[in-house]
PDB file of C-alpha atoms in Angstrom:
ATOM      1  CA  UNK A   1     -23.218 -19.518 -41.177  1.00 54.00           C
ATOM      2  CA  UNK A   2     -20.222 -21.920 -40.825  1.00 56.00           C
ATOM      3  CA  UNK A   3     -17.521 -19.178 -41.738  1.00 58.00           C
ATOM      4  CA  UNK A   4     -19.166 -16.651 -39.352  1.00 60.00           C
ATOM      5  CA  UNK A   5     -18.236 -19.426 -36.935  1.00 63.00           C
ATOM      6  CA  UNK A   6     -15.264 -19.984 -37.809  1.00 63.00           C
ATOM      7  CA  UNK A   7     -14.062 -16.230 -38.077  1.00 57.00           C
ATOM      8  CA  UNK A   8     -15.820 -15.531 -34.823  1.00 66.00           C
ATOM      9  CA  UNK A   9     -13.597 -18.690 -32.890  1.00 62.00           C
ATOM     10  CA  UNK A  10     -10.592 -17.511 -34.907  1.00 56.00           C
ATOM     11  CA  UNK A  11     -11.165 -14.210 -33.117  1.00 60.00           C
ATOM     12  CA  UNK A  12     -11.783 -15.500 -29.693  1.00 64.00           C
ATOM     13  CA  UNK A  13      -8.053 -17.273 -30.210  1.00 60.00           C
ATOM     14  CA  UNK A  14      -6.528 -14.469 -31.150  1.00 55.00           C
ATOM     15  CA  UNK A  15      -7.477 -12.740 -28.299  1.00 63.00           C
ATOM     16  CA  UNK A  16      -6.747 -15.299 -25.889  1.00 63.00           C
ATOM     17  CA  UNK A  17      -3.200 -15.627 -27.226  1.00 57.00           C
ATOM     18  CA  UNK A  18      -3.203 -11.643 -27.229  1.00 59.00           C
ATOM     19  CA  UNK A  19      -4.164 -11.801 -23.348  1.00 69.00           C
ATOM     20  CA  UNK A  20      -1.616 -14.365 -22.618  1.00 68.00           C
ATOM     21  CA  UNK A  21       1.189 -12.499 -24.282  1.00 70.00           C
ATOM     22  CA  UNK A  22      -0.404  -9.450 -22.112  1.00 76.00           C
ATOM     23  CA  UNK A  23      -0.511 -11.752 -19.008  1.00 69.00           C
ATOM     24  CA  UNK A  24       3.079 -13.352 -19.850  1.00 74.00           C
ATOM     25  CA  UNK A  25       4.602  -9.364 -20.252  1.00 79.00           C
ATOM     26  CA  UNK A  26       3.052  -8.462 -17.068  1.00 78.00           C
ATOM     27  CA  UNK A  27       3.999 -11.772 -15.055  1.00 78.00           C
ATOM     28  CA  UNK A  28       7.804 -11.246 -16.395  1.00 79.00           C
ATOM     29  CA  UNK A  29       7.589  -6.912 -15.178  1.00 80.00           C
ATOM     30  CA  UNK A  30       6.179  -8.437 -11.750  1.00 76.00           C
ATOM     31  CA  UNK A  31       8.981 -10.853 -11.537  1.00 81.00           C
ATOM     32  CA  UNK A  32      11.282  -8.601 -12.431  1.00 76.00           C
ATOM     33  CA  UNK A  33      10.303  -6.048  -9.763  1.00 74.00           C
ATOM     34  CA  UNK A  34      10.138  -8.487  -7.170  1.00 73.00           C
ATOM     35  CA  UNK A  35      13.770  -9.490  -7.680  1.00 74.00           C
ATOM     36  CA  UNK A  36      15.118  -5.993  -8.008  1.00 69.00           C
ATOM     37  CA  UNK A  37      12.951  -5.264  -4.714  1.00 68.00           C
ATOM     38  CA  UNK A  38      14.875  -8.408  -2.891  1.00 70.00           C
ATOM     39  CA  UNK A  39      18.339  -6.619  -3.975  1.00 68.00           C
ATOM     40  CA  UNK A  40      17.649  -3.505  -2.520  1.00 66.00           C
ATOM     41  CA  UNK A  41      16.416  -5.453   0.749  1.00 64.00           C
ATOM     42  CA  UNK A  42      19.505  -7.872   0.612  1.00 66.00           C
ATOM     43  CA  UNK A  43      21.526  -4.714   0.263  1.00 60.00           C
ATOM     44  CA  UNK A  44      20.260  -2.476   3.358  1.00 66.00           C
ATOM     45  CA  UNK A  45      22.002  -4.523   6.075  1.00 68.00           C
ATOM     46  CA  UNK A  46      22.832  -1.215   8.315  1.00 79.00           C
ATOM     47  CA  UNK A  47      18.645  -0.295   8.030  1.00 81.00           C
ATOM     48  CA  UNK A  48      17.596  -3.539   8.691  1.00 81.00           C
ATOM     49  CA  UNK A  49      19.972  -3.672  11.844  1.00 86.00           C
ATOM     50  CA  UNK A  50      18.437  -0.424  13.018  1.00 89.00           C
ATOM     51  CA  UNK A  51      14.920  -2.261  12.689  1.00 88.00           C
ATOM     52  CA  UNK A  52      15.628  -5.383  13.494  1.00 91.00           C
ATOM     53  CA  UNK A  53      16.637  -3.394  17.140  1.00 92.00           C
ATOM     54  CA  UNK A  54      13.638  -1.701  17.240  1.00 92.00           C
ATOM     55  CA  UNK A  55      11.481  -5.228  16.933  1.00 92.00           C
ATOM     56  CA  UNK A  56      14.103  -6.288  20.111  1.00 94.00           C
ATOM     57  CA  UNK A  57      13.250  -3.092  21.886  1.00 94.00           C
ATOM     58  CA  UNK A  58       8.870  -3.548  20.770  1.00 94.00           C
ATOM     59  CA  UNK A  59       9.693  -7.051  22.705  1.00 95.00           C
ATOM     60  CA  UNK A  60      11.510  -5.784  25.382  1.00 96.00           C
ATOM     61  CA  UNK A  61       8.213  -2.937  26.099  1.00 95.00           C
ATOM     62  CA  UNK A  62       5.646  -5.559  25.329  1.00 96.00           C
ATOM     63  CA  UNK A  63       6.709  -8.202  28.033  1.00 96.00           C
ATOM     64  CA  UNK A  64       7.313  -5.096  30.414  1.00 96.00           C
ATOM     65  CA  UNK A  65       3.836  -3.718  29.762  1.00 96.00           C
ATOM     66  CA  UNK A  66       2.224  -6.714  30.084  1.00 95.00           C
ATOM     67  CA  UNK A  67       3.774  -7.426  33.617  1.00 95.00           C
ATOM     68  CA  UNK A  68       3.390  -4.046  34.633  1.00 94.00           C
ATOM     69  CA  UNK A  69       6.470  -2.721  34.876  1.00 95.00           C
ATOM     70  CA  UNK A  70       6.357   0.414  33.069  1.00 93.00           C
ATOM     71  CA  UNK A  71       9.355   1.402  34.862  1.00 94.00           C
ATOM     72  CA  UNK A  72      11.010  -0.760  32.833  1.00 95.00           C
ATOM     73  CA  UNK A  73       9.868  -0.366  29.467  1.00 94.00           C
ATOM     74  CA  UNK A  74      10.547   3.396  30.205  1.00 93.00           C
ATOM     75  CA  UNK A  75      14.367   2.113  30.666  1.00 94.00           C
ATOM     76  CA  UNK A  76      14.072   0.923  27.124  1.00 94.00           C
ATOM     77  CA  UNK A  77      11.926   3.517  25.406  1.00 93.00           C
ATOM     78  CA  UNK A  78      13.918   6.523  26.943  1.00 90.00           C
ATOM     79  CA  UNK A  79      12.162   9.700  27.886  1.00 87.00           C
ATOM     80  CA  UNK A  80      11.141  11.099  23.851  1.00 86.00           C
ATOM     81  CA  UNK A  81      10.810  10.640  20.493  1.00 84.00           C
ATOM     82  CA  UNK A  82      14.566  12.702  20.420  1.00 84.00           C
ATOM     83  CA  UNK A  83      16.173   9.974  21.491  1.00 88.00           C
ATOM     84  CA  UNK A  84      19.079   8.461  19.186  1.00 90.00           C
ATOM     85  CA  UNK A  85      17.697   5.330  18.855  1.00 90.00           C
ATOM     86  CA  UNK A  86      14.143   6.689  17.617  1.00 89.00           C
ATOM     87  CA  UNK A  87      16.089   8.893  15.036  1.00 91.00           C
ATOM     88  CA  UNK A  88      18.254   5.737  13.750  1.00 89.00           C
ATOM     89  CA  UNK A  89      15.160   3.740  13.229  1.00 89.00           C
ATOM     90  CA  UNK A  90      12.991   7.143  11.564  1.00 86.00           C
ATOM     91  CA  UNK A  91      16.420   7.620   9.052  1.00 85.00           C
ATOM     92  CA  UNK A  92      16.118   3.842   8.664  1.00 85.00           C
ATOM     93  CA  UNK A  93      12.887   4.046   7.550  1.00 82.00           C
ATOM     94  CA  UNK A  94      13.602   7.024   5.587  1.00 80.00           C
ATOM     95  CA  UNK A  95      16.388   5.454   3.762  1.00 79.00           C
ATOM     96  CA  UNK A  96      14.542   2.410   2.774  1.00 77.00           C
ATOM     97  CA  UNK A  97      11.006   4.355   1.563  1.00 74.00           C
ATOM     98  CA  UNK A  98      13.935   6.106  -0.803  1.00 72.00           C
ATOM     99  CA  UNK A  99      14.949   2.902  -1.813  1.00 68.00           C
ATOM    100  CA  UNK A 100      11.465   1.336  -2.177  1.00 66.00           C
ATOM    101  CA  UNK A 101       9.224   3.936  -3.384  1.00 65.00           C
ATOM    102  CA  UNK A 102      10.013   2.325  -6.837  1.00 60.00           C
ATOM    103  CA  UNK A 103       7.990  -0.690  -6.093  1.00 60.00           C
ATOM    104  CA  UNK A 104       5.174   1.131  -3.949  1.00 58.00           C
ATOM    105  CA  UNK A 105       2.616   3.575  -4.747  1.00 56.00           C
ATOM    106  CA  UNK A 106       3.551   5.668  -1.446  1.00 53.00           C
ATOM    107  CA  UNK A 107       3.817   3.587   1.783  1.00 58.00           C
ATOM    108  CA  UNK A 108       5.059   6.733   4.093  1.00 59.00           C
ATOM    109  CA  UNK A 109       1.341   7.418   5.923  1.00 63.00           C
ATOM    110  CA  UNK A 110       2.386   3.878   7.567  1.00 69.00           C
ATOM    111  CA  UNK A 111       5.720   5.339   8.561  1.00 75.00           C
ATOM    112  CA  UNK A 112       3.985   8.493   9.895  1.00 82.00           C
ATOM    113  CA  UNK A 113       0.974   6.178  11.816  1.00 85.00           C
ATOM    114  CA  UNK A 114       4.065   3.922  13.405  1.00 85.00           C
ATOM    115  CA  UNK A 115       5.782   7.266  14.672  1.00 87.00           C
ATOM    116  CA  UNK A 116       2.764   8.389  16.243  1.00 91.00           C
ATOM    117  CA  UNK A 117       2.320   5.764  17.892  1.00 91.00           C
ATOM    118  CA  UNK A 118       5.456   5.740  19.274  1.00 92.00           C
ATOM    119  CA  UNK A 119       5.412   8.724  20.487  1.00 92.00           C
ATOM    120  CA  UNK A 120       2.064   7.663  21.692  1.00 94.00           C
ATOM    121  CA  UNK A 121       3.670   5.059  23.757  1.00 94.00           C
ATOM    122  CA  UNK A 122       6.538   6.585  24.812  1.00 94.00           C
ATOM    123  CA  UNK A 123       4.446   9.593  26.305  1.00 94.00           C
ATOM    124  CA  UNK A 124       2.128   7.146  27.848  1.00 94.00           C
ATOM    125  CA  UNK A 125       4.917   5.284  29.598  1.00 94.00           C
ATOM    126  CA  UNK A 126       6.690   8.328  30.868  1.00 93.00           C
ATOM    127  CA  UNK A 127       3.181   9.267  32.363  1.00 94.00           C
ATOM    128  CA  UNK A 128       3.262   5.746  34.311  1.00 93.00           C
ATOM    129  CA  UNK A 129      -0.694   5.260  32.212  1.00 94.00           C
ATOM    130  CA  UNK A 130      -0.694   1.919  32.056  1.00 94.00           C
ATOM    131  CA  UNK A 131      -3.763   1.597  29.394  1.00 95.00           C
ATOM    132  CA  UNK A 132      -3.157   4.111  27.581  1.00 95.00           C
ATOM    133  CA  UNK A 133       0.642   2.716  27.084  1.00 95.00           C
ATOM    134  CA  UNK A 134      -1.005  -0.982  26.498  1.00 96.00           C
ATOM    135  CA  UNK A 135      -3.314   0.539  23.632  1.00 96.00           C
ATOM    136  CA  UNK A 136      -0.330   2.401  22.184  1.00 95.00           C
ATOM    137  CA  UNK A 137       2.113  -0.226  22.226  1.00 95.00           C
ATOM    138  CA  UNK A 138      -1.123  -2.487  19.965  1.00 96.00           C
ATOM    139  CA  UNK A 139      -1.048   0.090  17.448  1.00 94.00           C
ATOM    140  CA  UNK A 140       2.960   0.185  17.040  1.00 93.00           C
ATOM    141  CA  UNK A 141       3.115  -2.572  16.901  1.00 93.00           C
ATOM    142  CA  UNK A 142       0.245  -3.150  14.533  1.00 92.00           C
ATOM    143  CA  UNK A 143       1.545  -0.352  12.159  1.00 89.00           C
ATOM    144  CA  UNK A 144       5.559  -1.713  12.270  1.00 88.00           C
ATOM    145  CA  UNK A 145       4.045  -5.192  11.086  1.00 88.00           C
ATOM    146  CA  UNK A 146       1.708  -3.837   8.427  1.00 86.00           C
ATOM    147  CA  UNK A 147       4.406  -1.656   7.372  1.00 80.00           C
ATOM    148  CA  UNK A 148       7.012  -4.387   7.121  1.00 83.00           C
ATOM    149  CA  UNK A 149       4.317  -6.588   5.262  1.00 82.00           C
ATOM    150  CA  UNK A 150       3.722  -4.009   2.717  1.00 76.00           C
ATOM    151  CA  UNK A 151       7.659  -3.356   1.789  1.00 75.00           C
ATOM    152  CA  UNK A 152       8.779  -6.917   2.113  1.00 74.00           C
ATOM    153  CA  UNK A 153      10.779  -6.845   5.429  1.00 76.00           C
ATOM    154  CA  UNK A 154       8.715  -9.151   6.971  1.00 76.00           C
ATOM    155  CA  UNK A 155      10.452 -11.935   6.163  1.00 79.00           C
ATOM    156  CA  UNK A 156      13.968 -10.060   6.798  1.00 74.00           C
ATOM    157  CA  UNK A 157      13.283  -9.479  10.391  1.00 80.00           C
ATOM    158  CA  UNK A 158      12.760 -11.904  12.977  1.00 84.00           C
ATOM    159  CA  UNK A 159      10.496 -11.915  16.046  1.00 80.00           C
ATOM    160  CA  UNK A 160       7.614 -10.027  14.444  1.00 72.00           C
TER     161      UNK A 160
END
């Protein structure tokens, strides 16, 4: 009765310390990852330019929607998703998903829900619809955020 005891603890030890070395292997591959992620971040200063203009421009559409002026945000928005500014920002993105599709599963539906909504917003303003341009400016906004949360960027950009 006493050695079944014993063999049965020396079994539960050995399979703690076999879970820790499994936890310790998979703490050091998240580590890892996370600082190879951070260098590719770090190292996409042109991208993060591109998108740290399009949280300026967001701004800039935000405080004109909210005081009406959709004249304004029009200004800033342009008159279609063929704008040079929109393609910078969609090659930004592009670029980076490249980059970071080694440390995500596949974060590009987020890319594709931001960019309808954009054009969302950008139809809606050139139509002078003011609720249909507030609702669409919610969800680009919402889906730039969650889509900088999910890559890491978050932190790189300022003024989300």
């Amino acid at each position: 009765m006493e050695q079944t005891r014993t063999v049965s603890w020396v079994y539960d030890q050995l399979s703690c310390v076999w879970s820790r070395g499994e936890l310790l292997e998979k703490v050091k591959q998240d580590r890892k990852k996370r600082i190879e992620r951070r260098a590719v971040l770090n190292s996409a200063v042109n991208e993060k330019g591109y998108l740290q203009d399009l949280v300026y421009k967001l701004s800039k559409v935000g405080q004109a929607i909210e005081n009406n002026d959709l004249e304004a945000a029009c200004l800033v928005l342009g008159k279609g998703i063929d704008t040079g500014w929109v393609k910078t920002v969609n090659l930004a993105f592009t670029k980076l998903f490249f980059f970071l599709l080694f440390f995500f599963n596949s974060q590009w539906w987020k890319v594709e829900t931001f960019n309808s909504s954009l054009a969302s917003l950008i139809t809606s303003v050139n139509k002078n619809d003011r609720e249909s341009s507030k609702l669409a400016f919610v969800s680009s906004a919402s889906a730039f955020e969650k889509w900088t949360s999910l890559t890491g960027l978050l932190g790189h950009l300022k003024g989300i």
